mmCIF file of C-alpha atoms and ligand atoms in Angstrom:
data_model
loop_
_atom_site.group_PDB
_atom_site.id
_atom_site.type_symbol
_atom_site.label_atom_id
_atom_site.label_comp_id
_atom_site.label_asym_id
_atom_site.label_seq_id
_atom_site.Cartn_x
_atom_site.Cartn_y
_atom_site.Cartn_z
ATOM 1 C CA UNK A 1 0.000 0.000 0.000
ATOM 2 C CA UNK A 2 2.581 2.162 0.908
ATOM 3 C CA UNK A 3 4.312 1.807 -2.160
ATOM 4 C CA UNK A 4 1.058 2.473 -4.099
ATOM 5 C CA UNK A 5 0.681 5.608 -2.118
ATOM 6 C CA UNK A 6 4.327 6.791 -2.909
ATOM 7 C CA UNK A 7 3.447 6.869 -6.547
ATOM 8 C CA UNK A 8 0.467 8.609 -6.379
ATOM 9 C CA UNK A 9 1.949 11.006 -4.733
ATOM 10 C CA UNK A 10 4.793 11.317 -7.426
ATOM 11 C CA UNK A 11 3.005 11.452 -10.341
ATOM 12 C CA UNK A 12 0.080 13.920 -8.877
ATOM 13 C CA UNK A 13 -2.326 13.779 -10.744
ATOM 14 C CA UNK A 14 -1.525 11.071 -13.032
ATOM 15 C CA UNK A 15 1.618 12.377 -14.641
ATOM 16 C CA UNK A 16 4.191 9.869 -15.201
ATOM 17 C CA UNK A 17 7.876 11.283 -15.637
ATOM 18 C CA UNK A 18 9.951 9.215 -18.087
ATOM 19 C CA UNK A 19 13.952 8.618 -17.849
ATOM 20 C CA UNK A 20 16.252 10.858 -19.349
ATOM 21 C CA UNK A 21 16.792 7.238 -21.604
ATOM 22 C CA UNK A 22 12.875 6.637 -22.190
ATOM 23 C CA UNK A 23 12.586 10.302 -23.301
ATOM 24 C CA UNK A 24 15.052 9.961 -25.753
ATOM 25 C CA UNK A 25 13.404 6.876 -27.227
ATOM 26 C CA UNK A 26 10.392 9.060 -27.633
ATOM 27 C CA UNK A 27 11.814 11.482 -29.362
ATOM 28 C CA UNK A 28 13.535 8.619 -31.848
ATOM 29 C CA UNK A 29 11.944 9.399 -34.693
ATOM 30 C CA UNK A 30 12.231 12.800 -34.928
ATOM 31 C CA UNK A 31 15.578 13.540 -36.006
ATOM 32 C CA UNK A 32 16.774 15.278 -32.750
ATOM 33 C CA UNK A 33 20.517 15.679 -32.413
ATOM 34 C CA UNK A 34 21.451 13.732 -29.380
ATOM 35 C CA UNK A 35 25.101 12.931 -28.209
ATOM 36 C CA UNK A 36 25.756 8.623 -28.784
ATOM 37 C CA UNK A 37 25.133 7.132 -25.457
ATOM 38 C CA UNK A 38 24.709 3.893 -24.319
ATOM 39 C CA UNK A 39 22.742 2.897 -21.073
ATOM 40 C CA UNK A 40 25.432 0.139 -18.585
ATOM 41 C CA UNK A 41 24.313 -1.735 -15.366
ATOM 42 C CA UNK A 42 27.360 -4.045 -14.984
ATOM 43 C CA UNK A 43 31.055 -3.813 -15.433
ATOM 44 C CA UNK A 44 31.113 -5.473 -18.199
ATOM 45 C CA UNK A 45 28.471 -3.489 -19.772
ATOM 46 C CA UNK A 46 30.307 -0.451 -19.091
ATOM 47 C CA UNK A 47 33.555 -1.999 -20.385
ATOM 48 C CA UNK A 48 31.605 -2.303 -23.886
ATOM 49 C CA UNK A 49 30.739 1.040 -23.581
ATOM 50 C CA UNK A 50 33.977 2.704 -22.968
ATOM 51 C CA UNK A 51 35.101 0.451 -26.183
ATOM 52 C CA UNK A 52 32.408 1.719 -28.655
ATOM 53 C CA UNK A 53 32.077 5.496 -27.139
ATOM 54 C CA UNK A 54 34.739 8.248 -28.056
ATOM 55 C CA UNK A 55 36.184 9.661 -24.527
ATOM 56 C CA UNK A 56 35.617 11.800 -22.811
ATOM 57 C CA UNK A 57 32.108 10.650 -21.613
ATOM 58 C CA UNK A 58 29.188 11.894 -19.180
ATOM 59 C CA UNK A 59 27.848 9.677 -16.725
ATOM 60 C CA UNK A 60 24.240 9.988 -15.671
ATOM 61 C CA UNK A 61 21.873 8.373 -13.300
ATOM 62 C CA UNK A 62 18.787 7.073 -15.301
ATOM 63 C CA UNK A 63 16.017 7.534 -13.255
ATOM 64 C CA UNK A 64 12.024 8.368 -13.848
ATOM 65 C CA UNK A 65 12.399 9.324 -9.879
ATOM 66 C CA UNK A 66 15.638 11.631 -10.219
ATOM 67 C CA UNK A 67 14.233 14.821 -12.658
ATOM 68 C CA UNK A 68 17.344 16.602 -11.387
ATOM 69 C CA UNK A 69 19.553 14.722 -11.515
ATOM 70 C CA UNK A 70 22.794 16.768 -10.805
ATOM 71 C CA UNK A 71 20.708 18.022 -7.670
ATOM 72 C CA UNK A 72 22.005 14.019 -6.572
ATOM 73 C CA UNK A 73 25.128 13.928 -7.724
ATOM 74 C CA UNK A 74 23.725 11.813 -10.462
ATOM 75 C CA UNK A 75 26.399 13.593 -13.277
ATOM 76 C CA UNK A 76 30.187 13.214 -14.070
ATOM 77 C CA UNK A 77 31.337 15.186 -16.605
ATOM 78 C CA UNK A 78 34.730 14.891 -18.416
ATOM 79 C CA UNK A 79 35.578 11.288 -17.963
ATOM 80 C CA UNK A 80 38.656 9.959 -19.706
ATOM 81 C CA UNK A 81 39.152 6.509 -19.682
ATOM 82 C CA UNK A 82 38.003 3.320 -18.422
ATOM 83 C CA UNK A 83 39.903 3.741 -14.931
ATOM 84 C CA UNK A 84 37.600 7.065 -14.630
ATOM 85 C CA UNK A 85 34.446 5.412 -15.735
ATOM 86 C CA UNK A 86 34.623 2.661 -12.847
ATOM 87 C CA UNK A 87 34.895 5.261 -9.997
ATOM 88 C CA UNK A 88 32.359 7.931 -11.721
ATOM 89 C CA UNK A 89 29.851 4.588 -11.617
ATOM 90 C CA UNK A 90 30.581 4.068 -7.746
ATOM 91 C CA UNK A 91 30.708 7.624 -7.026
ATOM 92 C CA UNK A 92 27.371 8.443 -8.730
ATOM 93 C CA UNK A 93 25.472 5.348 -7.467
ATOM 94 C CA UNK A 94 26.990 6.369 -3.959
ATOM 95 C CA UNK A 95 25.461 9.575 -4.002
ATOM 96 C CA UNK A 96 22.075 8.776 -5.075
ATOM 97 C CA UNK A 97 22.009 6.301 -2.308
ATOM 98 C CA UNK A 98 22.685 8.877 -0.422
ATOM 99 C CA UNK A 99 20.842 12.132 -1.657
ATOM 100 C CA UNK A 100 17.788 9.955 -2.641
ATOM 101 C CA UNK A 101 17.593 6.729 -1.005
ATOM 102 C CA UNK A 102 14.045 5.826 -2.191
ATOM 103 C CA UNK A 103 14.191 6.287 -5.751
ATOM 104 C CA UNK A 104 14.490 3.280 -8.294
ATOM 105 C CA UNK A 105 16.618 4.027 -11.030
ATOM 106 C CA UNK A 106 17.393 2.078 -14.254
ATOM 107 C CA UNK A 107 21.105 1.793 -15.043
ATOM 108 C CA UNK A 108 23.655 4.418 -15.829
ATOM 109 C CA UNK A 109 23.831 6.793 -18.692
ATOM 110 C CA UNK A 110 27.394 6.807 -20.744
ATOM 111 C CA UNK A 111 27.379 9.539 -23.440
ATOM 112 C CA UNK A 112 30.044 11.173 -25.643
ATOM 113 C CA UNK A 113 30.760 14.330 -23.628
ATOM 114 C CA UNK A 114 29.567 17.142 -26.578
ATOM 115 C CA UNK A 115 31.472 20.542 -26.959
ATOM 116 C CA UNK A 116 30.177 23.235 -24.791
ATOM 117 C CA UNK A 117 27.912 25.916 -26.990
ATOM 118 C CA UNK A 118 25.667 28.145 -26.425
ATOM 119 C CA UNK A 119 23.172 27.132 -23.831
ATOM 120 C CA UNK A 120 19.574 27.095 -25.080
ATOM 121 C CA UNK A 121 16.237 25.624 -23.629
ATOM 122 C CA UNK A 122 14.301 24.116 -26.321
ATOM 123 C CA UNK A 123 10.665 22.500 -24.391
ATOM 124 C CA UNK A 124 7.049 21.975 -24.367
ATOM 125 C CA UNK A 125 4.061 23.051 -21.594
ATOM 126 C CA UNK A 126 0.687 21.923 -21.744
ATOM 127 C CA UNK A 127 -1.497 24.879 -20.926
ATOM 128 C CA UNK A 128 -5.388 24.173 -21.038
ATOM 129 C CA UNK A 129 -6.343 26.882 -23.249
ATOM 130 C CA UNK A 130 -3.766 26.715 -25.406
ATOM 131 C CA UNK A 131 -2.859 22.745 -25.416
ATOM 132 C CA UNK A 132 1.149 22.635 -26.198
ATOM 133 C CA UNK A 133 3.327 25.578 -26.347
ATOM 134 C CA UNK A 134 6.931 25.350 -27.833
ATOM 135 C CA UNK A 135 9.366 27.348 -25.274
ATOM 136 C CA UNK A 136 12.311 28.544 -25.955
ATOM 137 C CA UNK A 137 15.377 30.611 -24.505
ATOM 138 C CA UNK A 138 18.972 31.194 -23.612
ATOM 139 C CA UNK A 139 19.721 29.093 -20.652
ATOM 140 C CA UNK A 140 21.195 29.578 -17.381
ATOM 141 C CA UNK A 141 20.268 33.683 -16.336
ATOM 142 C CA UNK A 142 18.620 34.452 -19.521
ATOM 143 C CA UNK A 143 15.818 31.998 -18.714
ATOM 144 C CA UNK A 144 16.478 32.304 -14.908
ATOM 145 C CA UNK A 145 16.334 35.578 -13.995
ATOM 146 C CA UNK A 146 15.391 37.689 -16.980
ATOM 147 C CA UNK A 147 12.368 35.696 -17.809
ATOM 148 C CA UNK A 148 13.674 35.885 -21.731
ATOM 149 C CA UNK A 149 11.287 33.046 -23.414
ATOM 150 C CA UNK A 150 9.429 32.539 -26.147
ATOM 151 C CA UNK A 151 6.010 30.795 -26.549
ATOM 152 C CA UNK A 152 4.271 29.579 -29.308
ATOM 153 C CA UNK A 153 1.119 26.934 -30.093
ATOM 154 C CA UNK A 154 2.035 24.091 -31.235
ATOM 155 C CA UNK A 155 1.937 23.231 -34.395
ATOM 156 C CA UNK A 156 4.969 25.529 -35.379
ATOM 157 C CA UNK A 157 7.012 26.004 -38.683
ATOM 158 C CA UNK A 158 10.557 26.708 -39.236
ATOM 159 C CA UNK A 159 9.308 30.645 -40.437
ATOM 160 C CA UNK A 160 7.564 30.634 -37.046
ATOM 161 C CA UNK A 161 10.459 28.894 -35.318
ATOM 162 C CA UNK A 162 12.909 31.772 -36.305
ATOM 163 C CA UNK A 163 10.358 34.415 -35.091
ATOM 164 C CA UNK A 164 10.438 33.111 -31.360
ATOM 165 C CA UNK A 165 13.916 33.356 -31.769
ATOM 166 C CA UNK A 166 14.387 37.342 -33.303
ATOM 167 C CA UNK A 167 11.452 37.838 -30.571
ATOM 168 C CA UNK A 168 14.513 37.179 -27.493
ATOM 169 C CA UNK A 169 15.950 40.005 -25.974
ATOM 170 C CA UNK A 170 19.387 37.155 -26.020
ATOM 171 C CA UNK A 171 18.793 36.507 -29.773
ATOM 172 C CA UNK A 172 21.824 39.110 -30.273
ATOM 173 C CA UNK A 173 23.958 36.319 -28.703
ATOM 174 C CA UNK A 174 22.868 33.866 -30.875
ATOM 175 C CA UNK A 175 23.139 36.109 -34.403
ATOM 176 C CA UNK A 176 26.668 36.973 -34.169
ATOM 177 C CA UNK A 177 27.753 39.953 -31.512
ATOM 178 C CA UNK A 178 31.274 42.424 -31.185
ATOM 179 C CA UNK A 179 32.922 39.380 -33.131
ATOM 180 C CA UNK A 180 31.319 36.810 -31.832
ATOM 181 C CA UNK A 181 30.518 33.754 -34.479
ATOM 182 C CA UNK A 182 26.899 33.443 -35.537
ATOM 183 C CA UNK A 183 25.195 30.627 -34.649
ATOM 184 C CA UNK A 184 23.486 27.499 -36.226
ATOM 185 C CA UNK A 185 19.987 29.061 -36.220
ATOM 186 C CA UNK A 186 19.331 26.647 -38.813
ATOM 187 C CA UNK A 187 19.577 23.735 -37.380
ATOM 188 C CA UNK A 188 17.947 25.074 -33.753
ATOM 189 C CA UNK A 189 15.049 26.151 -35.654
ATOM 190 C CA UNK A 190 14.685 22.498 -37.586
ATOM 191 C CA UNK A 191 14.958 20.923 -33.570
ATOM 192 C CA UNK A 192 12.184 23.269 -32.777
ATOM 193 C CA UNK A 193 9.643 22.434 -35.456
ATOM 194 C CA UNK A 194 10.872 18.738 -34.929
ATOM 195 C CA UNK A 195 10.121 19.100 -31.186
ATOM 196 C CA UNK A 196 6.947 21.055 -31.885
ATOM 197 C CA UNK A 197 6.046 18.004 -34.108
ATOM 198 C CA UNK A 198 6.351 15.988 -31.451
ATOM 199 C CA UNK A 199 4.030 17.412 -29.284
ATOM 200 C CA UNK A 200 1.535 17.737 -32.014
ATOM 201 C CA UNK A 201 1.233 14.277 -33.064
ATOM 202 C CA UNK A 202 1.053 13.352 -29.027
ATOM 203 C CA UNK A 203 -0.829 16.436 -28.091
ATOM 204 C CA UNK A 204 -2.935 14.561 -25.311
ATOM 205 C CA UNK A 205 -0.074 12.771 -23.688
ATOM 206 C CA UNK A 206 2.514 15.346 -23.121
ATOM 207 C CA UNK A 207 2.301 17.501 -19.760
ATOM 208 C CA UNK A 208 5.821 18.460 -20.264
ATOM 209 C CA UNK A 209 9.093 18.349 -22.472
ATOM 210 C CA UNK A 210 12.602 19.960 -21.350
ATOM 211 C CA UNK A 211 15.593 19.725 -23.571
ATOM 212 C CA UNK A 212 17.785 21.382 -21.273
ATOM 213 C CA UNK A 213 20.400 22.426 -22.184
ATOM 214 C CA UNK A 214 20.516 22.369 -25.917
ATOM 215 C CA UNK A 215 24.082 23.037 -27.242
ATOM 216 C CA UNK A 216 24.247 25.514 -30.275
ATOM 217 C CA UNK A 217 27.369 25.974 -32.355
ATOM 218 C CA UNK A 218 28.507 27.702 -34.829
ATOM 219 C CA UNK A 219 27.057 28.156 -37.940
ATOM 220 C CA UNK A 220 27.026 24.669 -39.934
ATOM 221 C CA UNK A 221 28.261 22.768 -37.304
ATOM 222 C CA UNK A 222 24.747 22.258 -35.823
ATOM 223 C CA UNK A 223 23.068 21.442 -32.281
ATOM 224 C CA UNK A 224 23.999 18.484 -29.319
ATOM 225 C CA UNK A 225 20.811 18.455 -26.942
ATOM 226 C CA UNK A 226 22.378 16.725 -23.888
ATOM 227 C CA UNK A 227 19.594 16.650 -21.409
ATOM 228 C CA UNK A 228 15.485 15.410 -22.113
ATOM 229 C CA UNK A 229 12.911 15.310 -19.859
ATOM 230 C CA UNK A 230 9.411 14.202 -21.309
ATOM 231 C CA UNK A 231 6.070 13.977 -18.468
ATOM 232 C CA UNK A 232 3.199 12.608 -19.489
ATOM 233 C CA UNK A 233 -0.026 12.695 -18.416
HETATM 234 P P1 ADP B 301 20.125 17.486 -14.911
HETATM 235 O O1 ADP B 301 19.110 16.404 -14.709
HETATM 236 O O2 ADP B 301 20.799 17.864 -13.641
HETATM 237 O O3 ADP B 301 19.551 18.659 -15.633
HETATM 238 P P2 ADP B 301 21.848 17.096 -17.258
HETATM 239 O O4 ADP B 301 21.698 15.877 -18.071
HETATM 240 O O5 ADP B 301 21.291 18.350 -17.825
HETATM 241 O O6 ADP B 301 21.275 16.796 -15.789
HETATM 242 O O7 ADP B 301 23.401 17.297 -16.950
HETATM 243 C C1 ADP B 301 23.865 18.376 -16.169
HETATM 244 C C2 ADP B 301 24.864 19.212 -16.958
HETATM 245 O O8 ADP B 301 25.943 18.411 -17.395
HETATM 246 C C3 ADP B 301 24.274 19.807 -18.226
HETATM 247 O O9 ADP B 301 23.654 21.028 -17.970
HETATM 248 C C4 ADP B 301 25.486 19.947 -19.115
HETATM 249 O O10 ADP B 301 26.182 21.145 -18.810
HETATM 250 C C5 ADP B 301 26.341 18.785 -18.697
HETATM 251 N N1 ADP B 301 26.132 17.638 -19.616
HETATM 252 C C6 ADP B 301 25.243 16.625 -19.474
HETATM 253 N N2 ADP B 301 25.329 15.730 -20.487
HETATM 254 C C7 ADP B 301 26.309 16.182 -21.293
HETATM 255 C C8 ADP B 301 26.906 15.703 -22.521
HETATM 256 N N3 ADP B 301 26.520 14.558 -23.105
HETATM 257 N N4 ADP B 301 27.898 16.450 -23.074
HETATM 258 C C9 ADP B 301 28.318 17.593 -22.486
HETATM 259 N N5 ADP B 301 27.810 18.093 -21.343
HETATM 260 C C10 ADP B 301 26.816 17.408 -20.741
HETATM 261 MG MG1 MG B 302 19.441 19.251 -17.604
#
């Protein structure tokens, strides 16, 4: 009972959050740019990883109980070997035993650690009246603290998709500024329609979608989103 209780008290009123891994499947057919991973819960498994994977890697809990999951401790960054690997897997499972003792989780994360770019936050909100908006924004402060997002109904296209972006007090950043390289607003708006596809063709299931953070680079050299978080209803 108790357990039964626990759940319904996670997923309030019905909404079921999905792994970081589980998102990613649901986004599989829709062409978004995600850094090759592969999910290990052995030694062995993670031996096979560090074989096929190009170092350095991120490790990641994979949880649909850890949404945050560098809140746990649930993320190395910047591992460089196979030596590293075995002691980011302790350390990580080690803290989440520790920061969230209750949660299941399903294996650890391995991906291909992508270039830092610009930061962006590329999601979806279900609003009653409105059913799915697209979101986006700079991350980190721009989002944070200066509120600078744009909102749109879902379905979007990629005319549409630029808009939201020239509509961003930060979209200076992402155009090219005092020398600094324009970026691949190309390929962010093709992940936004993509994503905005997404929620269209699943417009009843999806409470919530958070690629966060989405790394944009320069011109031609495309997008890495290294974070999803999908909710359901
Ligand atoms: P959280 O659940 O805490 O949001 P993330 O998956 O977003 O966890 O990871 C936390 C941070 O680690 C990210 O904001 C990003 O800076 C970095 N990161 C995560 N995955 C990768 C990756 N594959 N390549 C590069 N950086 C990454
Ligand atoms: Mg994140």
């Amino acid at each position: 009972f108790n357990d039964v209780f626990k759940k319904v008290e996670m997923e309030g009123l019905n909404e079921k959050a999905l792994s970081e891994f589980e998102s990613r499947l649901e986004l599989l057919d829709y062409k978004v740019p995600f850094p090759k991973q592969m999910k290990v819960s052995c030694d062995d498994e993670l031996a096979e990883a560090s074989r096929v994977l190009e170092f350095p890697v991120v490790m990641k809990i994979n949880s649909d109980e850890i949404l945050h999951k560098s809140d746990v401790g649930g993320v190395k960054v910047n591992i460089r070997n196979y030596e590293e690997a075995t002691a980011a897997k302790k350390t990580i499972l080690r803290n989440v035993e520790e920061k969230a003792a209750s949660a299941q989780h399903d294996g650890i994360l391995v991906q291909e650690m992508a270039p830092q770019g610009l930061e962006m936050i590329v999601g979806i909100s279900s609003d009653a009246q409105f059913g799915p908006m697209l979101l986006v924004g700079m991350g980190g402060i721009f989002v944070e603290v200066f509120k600078d997002v744009a909102m749109c109904p879902v379905p979007i296209n990629k005319k549409e998709a630029l808009e939201m972006l020239e509509g961003l007090q930060s979209f200076k950043l992402l155009n090219g500024y005092r020398g600094s390289e324009k970026s691949d607003i190309e390929a962010l708006t093709d992940l936004m329609v993509s994503v905005s596809q997404y929620a269209q063709q699943n417009r009843n299931e999806i409470k919530e979608l958070d690629l966060n953070p989405v790394f944009v680079y320069p011109e031609g050299k495309g997008v890495k989103a290294v974070d999803a978080l999908i909710v359901k209803y």
